[in-house]
mmCIF file of C-alpha atoms in Angstrom:
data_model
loop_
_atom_site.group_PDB
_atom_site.id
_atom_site.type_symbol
_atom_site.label_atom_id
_atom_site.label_comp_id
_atom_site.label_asym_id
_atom_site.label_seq_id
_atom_site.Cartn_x
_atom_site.Cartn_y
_atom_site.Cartn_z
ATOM 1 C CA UNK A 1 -3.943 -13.017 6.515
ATOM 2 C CA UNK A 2 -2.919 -15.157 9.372
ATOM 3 C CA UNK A 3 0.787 -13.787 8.878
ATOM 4 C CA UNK A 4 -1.054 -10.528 9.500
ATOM 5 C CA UNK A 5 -2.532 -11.613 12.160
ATOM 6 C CA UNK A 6 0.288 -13.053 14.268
ATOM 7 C CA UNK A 7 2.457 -9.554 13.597
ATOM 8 C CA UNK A 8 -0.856 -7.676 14.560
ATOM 9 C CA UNK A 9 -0.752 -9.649 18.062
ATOM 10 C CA UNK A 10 3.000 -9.614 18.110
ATOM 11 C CA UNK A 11 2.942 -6.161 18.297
ATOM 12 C CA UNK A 12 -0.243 -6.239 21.208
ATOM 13 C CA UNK A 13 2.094 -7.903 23.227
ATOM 14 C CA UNK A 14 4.161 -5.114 22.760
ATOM 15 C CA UNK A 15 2.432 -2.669 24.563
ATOM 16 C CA UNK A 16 4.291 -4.065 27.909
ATOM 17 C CA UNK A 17 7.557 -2.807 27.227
ATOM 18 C CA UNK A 18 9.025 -0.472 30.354
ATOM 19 C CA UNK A 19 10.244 3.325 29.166
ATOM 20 C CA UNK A 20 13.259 4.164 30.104
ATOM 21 C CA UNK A 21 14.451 7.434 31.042
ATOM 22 C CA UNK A 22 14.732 10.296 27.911
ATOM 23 C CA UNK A 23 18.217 9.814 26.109
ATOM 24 C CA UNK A 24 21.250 12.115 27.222
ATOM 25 C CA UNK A 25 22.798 13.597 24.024
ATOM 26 C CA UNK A 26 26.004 11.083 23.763
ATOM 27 C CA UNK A 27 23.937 8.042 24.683
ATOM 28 C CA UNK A 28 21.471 5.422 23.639
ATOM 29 C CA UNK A 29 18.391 5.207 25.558
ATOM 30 C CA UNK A 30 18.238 1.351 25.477
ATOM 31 C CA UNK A 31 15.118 -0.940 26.540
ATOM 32 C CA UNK A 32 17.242 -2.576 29.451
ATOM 33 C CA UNK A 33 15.422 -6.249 29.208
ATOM 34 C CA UNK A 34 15.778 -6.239 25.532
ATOM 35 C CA UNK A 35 19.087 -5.080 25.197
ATOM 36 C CA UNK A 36 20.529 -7.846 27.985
ATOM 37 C CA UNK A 37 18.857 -10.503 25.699
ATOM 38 C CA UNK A 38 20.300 -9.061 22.245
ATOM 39 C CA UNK A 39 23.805 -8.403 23.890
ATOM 40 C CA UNK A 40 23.867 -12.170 25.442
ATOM 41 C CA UNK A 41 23.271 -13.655 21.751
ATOM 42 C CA UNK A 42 24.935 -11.025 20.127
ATOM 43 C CA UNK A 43 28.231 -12.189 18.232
ATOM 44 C CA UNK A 44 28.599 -8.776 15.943
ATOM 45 C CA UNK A 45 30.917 -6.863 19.037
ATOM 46 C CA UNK A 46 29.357 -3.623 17.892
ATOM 47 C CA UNK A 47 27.493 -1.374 20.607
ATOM 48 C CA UNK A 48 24.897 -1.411 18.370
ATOM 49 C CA UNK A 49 24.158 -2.852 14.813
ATOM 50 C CA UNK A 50 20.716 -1.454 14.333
ATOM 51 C CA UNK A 51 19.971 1.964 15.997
ATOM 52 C CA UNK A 52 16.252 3.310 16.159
ATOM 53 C CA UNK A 53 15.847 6.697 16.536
ATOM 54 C CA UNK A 54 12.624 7.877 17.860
ATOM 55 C CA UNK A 55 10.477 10.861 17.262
ATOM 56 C CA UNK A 56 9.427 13.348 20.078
ATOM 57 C CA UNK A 57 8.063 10.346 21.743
ATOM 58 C CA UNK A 58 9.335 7.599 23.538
ATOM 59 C CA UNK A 59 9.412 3.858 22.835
ATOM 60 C CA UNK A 60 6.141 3.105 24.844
ATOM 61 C CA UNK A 61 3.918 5.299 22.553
ATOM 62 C CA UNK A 62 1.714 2.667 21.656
ATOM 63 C CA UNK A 63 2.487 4.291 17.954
ATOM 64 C CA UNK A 64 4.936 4.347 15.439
ATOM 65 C CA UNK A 65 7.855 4.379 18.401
ATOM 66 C CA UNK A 66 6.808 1.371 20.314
ATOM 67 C CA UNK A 67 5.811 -1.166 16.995
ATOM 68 C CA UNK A 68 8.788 0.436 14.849
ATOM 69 C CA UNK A 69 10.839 -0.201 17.728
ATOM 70 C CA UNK A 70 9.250 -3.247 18.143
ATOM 71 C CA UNK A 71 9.993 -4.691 14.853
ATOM 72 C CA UNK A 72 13.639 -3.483 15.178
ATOM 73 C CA UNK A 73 14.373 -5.666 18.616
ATOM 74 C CA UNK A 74 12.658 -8.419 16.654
ATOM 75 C CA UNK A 75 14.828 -8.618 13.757
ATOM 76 C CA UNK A 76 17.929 -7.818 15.831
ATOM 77 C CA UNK A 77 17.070 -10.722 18.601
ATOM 78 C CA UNK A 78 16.276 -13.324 15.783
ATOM 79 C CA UNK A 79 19.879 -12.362 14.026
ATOM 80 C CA UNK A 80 22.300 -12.116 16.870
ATOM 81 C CA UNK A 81 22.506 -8.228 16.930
ATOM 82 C CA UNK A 82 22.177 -5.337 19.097
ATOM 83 C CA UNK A 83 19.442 -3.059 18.979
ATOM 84 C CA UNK A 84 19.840 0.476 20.878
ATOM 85 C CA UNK A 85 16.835 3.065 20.298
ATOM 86 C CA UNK A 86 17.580 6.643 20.568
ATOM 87 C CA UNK A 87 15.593 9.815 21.542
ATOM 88 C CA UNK A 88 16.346 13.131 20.011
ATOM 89 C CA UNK A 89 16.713 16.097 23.330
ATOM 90 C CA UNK A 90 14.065 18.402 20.961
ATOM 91 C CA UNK A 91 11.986 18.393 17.827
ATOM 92 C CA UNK A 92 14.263 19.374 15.518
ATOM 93 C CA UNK A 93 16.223 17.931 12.526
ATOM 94 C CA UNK A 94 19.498 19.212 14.435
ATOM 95 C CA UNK A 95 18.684 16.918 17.604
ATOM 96 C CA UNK A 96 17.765 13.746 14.979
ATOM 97 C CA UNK A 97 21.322 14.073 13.161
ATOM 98 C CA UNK A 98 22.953 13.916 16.666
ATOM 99 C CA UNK A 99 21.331 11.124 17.655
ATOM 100 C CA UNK A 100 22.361 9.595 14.403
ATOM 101 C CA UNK A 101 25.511 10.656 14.638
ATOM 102 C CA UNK A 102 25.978 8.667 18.087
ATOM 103 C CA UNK A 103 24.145 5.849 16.247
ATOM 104 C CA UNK A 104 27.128 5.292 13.934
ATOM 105 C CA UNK A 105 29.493 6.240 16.683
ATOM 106 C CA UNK A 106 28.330 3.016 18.352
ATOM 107 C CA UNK A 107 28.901 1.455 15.219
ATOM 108 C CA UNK A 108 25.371 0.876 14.090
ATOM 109 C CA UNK A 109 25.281 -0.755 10.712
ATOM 110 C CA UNK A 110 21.709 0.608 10.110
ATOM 111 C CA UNK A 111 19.665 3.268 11.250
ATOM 112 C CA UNK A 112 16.176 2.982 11.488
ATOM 113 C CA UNK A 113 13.118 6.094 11.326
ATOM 114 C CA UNK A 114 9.476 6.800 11.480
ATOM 115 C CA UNK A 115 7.615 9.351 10.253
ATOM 116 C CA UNK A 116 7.747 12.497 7.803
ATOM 117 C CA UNK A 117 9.498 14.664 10.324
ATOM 118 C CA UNK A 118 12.807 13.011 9.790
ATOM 119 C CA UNK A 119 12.996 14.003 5.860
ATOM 120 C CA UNK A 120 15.654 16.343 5.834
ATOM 121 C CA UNK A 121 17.585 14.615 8.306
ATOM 122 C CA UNK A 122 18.039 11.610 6.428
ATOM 123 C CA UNK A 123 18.787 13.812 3.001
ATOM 124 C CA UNK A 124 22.067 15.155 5.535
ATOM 125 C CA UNK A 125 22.878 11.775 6.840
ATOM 126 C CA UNK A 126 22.546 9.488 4.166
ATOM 127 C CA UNK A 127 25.651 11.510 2.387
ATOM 128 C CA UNK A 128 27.438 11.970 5.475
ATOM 129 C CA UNK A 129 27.616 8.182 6.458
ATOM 130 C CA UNK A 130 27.376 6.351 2.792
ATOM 131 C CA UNK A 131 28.157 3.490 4.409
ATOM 132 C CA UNK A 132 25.469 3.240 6.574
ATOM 133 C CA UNK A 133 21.979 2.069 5.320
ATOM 134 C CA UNK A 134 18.732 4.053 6.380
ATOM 135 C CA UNK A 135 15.294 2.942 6.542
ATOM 136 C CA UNK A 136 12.562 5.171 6.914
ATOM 137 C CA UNK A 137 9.313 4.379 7.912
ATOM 138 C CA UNK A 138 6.244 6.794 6.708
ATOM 139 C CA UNK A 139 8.549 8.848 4.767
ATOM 140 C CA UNK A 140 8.016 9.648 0.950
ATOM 141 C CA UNK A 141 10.582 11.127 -1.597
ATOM 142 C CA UNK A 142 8.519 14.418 -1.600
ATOM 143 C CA UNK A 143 9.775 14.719 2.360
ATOM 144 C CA UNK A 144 13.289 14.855 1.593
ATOM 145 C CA UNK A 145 13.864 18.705 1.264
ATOM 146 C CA UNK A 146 11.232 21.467 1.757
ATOM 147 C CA UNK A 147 10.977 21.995 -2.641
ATOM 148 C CA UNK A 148 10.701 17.988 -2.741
ATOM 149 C CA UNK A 149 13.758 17.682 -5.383
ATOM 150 C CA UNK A 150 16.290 15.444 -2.587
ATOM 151 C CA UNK A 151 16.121 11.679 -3.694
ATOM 152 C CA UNK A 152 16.806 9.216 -1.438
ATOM 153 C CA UNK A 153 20.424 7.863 -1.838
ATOM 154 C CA UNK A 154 21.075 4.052 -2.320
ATOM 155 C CA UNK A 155 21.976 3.890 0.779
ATOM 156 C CA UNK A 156 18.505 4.468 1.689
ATOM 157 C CA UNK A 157 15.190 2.466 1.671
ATOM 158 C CA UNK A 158 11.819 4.686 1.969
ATOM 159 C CA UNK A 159 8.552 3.027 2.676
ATOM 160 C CA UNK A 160 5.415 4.602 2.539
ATOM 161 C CA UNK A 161 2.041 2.346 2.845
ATOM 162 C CA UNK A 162 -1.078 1.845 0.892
ATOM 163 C CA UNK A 163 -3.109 3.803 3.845
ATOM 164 C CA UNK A 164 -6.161 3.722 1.098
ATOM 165 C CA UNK A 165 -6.647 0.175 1.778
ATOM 166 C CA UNK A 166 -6.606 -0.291 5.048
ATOM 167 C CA UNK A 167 -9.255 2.647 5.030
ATOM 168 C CA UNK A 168 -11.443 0.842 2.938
ATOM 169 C CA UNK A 169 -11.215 -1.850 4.947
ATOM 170 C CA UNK A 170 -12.412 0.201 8.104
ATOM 171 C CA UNK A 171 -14.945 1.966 5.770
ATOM 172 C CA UNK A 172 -16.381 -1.387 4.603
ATOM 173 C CA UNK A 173 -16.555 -3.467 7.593
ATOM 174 C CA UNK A 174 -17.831 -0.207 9.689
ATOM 175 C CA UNK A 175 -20.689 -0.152 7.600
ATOM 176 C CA UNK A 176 -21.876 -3.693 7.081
ATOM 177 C CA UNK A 177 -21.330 -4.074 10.966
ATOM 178 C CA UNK A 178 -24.857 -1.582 10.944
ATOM 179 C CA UNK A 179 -23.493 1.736 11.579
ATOM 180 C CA UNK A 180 -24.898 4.267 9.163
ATOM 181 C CA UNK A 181 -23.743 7.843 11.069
ATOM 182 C CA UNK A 182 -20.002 7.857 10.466
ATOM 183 C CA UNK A 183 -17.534 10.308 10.617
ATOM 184 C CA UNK A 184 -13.675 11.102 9.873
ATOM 185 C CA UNK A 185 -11.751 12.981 11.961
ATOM 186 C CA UNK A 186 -7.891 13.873 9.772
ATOM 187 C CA UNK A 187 -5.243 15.592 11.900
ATOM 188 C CA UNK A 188 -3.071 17.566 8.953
ATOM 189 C CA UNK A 189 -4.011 16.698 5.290
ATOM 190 C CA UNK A 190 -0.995 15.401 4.530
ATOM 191 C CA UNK A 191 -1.233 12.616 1.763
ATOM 192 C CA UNK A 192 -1.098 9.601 4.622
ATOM 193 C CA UNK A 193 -4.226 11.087 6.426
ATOM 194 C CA UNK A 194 -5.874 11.748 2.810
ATOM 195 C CA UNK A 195 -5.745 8.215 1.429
ATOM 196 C CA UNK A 196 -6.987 6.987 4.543
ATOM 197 C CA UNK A 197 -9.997 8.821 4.333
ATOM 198 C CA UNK A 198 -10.380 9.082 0.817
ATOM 199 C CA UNK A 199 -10.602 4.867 1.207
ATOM 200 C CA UNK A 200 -12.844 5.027 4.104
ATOM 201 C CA UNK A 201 -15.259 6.613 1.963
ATOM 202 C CA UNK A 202 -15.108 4.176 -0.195
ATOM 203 C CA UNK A 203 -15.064 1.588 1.527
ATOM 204 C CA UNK A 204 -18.425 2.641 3.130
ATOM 205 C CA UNK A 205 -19.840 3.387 -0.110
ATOM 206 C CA UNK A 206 -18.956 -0.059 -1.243
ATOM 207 C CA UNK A 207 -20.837 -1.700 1.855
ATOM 208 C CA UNK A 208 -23.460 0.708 1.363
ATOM 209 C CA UNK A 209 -24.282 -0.141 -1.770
ATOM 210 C CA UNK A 210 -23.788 -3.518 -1.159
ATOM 211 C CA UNK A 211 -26.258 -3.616 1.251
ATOM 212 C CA UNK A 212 -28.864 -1.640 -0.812
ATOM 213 C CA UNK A 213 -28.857 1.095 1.770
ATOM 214 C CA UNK A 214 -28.580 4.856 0.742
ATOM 215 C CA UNK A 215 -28.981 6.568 4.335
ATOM 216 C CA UNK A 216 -25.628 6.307 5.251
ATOM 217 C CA UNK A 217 -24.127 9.670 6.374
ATOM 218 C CA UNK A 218 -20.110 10.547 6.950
ATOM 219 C CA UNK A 219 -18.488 13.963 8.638
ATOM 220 C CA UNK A 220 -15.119 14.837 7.138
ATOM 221 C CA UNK A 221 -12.851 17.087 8.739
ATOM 222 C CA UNK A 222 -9.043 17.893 9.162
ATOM 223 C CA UNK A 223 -8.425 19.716 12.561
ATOM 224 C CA UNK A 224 -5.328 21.014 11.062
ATOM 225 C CA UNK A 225 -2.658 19.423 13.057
ATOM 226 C CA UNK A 226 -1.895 16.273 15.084
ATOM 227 C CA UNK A 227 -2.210 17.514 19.132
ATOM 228 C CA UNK A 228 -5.224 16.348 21.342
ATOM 229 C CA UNK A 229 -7.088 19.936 21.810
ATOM 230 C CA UNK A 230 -10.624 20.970 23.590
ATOM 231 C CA UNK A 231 -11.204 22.366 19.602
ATOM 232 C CA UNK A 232 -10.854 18.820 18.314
ATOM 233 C CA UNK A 233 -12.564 17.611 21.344
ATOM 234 C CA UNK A 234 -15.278 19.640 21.361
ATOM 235 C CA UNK A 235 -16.002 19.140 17.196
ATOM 236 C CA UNK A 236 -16.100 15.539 18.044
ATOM 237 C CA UNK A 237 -18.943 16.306 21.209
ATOM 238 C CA UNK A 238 -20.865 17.991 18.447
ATOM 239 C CA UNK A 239 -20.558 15.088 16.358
ATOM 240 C CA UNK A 240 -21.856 12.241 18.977
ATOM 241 C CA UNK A 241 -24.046 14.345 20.529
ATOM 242 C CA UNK A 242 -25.682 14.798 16.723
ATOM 243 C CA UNK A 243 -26.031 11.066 16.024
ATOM 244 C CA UNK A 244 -22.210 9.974 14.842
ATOM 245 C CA UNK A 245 -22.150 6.266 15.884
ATOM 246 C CA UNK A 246 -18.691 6.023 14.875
ATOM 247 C CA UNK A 247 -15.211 8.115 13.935
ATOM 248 C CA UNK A 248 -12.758 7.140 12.127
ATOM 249 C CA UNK A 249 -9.793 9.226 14.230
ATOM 250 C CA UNK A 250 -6.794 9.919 12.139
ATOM 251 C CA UNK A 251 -4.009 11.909 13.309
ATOM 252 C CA UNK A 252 -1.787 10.708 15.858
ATOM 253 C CA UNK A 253 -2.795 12.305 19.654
ATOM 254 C CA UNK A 254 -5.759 13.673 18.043
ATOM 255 C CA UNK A 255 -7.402 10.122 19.185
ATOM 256 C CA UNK A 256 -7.007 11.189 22.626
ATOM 257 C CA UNK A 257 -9.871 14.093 21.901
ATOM 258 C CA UNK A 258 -11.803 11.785 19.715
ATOM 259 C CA UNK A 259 -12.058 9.213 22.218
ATOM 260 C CA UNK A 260 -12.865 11.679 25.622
ATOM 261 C CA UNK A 261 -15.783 12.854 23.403
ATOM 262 C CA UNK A 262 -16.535 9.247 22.829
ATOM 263 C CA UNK A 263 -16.686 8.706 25.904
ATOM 264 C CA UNK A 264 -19.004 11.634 26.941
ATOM 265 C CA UNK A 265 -21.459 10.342 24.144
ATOM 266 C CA UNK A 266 -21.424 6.657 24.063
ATOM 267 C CA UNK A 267 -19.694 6.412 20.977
ATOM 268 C CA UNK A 268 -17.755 4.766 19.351
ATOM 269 C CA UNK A 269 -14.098 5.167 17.359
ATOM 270 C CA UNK A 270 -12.132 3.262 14.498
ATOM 271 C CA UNK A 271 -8.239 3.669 15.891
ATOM 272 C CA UNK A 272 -5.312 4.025 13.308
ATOM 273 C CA UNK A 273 -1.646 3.251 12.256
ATOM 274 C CA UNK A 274 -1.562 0.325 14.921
ATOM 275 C CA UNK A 275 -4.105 -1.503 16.868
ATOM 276 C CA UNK A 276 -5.198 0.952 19.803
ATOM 277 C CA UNK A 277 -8.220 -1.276 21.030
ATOM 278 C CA UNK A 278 -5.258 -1.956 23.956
ATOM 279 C CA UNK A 279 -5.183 1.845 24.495
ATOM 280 C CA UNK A 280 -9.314 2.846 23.970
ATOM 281 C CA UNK A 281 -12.000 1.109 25.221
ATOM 282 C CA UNK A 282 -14.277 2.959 22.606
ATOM 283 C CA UNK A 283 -12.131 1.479 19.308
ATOM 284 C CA UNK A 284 -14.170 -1.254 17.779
ATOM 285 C CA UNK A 285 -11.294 -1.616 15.011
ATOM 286 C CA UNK A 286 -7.989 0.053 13.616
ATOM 287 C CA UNK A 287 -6.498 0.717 10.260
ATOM 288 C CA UNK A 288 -3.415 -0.912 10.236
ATOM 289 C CA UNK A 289 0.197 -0.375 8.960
ATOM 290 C CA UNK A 290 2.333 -3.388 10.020
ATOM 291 C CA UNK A 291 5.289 -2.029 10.881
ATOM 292 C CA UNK A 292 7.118 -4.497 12.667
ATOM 293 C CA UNK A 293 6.929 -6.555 9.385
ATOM 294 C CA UNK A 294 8.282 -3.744 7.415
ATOM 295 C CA UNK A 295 10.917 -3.355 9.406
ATOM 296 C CA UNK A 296 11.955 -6.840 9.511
ATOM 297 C CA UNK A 297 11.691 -7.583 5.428
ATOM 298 C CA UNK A 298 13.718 -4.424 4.542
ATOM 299 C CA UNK A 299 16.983 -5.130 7.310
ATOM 300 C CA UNK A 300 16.638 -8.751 6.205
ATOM 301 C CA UNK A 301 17.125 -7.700 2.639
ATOM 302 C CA UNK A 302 19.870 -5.269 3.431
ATOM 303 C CA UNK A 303 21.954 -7.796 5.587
ATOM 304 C CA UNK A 304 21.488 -10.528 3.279
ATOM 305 C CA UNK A 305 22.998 -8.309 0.645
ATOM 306 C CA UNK A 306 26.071 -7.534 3.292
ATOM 307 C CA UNK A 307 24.629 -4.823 4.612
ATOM 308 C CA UNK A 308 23.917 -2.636 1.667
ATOM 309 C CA UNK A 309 19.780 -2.931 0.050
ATOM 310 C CA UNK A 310 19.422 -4.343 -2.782
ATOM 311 C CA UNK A 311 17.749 -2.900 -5.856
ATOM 312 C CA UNK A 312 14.132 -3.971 -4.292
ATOM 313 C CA UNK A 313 15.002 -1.185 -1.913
ATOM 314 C CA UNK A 314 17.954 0.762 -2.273
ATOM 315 C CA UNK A 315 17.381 4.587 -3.686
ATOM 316 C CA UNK A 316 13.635 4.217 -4.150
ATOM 317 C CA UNK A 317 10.122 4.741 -1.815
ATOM 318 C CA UNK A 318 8.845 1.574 -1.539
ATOM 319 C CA UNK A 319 5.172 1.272 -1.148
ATOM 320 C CA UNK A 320 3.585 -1.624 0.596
ATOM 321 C CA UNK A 321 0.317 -3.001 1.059
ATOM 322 C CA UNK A 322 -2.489 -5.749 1.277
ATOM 323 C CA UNK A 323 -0.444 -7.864 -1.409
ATOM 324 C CA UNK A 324 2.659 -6.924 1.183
ATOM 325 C CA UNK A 325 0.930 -8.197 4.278
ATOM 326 C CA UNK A 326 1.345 -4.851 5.060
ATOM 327 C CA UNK A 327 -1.941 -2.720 6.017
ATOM 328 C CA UNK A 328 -5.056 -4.613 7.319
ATOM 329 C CA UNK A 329 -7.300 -4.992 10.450
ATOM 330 C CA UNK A 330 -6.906 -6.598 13.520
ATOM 331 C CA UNK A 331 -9.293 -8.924 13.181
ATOM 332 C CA UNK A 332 -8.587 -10.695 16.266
ATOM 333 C CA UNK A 333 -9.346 -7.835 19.062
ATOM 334 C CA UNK A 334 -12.374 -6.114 16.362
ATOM 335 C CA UNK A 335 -15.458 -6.054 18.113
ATOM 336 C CA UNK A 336 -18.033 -6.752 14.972
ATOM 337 C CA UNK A 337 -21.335 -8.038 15.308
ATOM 338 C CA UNK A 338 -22.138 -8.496 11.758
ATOM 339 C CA UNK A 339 -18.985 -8.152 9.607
ATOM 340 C CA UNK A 340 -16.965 -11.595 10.108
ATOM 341 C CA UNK A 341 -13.551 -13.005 9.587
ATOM 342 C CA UNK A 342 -14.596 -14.812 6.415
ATOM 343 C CA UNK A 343 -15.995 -11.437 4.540
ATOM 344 C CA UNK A 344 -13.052 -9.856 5.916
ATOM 345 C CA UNK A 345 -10.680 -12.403 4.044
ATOM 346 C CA UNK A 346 -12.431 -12.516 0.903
ATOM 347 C CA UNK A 347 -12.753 -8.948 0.663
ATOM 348 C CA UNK A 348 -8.756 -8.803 1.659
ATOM 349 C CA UNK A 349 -8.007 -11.186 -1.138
ATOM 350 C CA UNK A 350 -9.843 -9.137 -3.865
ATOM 351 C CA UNK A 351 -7.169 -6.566 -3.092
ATOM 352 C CA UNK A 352 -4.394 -8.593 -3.307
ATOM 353 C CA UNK A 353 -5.168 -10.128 -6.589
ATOM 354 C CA UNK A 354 -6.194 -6.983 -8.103
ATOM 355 C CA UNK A 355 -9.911 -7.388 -7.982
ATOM 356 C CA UNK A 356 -10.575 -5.081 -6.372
ATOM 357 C CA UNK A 357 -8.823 -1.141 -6.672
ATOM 358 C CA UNK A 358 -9.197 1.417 -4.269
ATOM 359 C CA UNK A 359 -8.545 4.721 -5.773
ATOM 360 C CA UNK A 360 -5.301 6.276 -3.966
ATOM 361 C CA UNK A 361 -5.955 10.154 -4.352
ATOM 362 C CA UNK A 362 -4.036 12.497 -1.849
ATOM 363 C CA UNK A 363 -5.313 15.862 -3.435
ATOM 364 C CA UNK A 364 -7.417 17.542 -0.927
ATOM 365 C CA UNK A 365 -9.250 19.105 -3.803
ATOM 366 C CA UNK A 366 -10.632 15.448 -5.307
ATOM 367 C CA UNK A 367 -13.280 14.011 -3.623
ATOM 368 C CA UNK A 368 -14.006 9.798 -4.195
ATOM 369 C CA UNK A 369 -16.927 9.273 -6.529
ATOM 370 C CA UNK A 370 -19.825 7.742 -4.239
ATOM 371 C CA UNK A 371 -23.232 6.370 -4.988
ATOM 372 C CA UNK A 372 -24.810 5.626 -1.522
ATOM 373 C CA UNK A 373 -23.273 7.489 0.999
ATOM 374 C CA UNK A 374 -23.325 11.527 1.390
ATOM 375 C CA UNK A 375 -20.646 12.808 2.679
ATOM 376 C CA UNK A 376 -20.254 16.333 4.709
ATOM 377 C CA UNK A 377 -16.727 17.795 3.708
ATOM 378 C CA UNK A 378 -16.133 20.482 7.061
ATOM 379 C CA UNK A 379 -13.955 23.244 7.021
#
């Protein structure tokens, strides 16, 4: 847990990088600080080794861009490579191929991606550049083609996280902290935002039941997309102005509403993906994803195997989690009054060894078994 830790603050640290201006359509929008440091050590001659290409965002996101990214200028800085990131003109799959397409032009090695969106782009480039590896963040077989029958080539690593446990963790600790009026607020129910809530519950059934409390109460809803809206906004008012002491907020920008209404009500939120307590004063924890590590253990593998993954990786979707280092909370920048860094460790451990299981359902139509908690499924 300390090497959790250390990434999770790594990453903190993070959150003063400078954005650059948006990428031009035959460049790399490169992190200028960064990129002096990685070219100065750099002994490769390419342009770029490792290309990151962003989302609709940009690099300072505080989100998947920014610790993806991150991890990326990490592993390239400790290797003597350079790392370019760059931004697609427009959501669509079109405007990611070009950008990978000027990736390789600069002679990138390996291309980098977060998130579902960039599914079918990979299926296109992974056979157009075979000599090229991908890595894809967030991204599961079934987001390869629109009837889920693409597989990922062996050119290409998928990694999709154990978001179950690191809601459990939230779940639990949010819980034996004292608060009994919870709620979970999913963006889309795609199987990411699922698992996390499907462990939440648990989690704060697990604490409830623990404690030898039955009065704990939990809202579940999915707003039905990611973007902050006065709908989402004004569901969460309802929420804290009911008696919700704390939501889980799960979704991407959908935070943003979560935490005005927060605000407004004195309430408090659980953040996700990475630690947002930098970017909400109302976050008292986050359900973590360590990216930056992810990043770093799959390009070591691939250079280390000249530049081509090895069988841990290659062709497959690789799922990572407590036993990974990968998922966890930031215990460091929590603010807990009950729940302490020793439960939190023992309770880690028990999922790492196998003790303890938390049930990874993504069908929207299974609801976790609990004993001490009722939970209010919203439509």
């Amino acid at each position: 847990m300390k090497k959790f830790l250390a990434l999770v603050m790594a990453g903190c640290m993070a959150l003063s990088l400078a954005a650059c201006g948006g990428a031009s359509a035959s460049s790399a929008a490169t992190a200028e600080s960064t990129s002096t440091e990685a070219t100065a050590e750099s002994s490769s001659g390419s342009k770029t080794d490792v290309a990151f290409v962003t989302d609709v965002g940009n690099i300072d996101d505080q989100s998947f861009n920014q610790y993806t990214w991150q991890g990326v200028q990490d592993f390239c800085n400790a290797n003597g490579l350079n790392a370019n990131y760059y931004r697609p003109t427009e959501d669509s799959d079109a405007a990611r191929l070009e950008q990978m397409d000027n990736a390789v032009n600069d002679g990138a090695k390996a291309i980098v991606v977060a998130g579902y969106l960039f599914g079918t782009s990979i299926t296109e480039a992974q056979t157009k550049y075979p000599d090229v590896q991908f890595l894809a963040l967030d991204v599961a077989t079934t987001d390869l083609s629109a009837d889920g029958s693409a597989q990922p080539g062996t050119n290409t690593a998928l990694i999709t996280y154990k978001e179950e446990q690191a809601g459990y963790l939230a779940g639990y600790a949010a819980v034996y902290d004292g608060y009994k009026e919870l709620g979970f607020l999913g963006g889309m129910a795609v199987p990411a935002v699922i698992r996390y809530g499907y462990g939440f519950v648990q989690g704060a059934d697990a604490a409830a039941k623990e404690l030898g409390v039955n009065d704990v109460n939990i809202k579940y809803w999915y707003s039905g997309g990611f973007a902050a809206t006065d709908e989402v906004k004004n569901k969460m008012d309802g929420w804290y102005s009911e008696g919700t002491e704390v939501v889980f907020a799960c979704g991407g920008p959908v935070c943003q509403s979560c935490d005005a209404a927060a605000q407004a009500n004195g309430g408090k939120m659980i953040g996700v993906d990475v630690d947002q307590s930098g970017q909400f004063d109302t976050v008292i924890t986050s359900a973590m994803k360590a990216l930056a590590n992810s990043v770093n253990v799959a390009l070591t593998d691939a250079m280390n195997n000249g530049w081509k993954f090895s069988e841990a990786y290659a062709g497959k979707q690789t799922v990572l989690g407590a036993a990974e280092d990968c998922v966890g909370l930031p215990m460091e920048t929590s603010k807990f009054t009950n729940f302490t860094q020793e439960q939190y460790d023992t309770l880690y451990q028990e999922i790492v060894d196998g003790t303890l299981v938390v049930d990874d359902s993504f069908d929207t139509a299974v609801t976790p078994a609990v004993t001490n908690v009722t939970v209010d499924y919203q439509s």
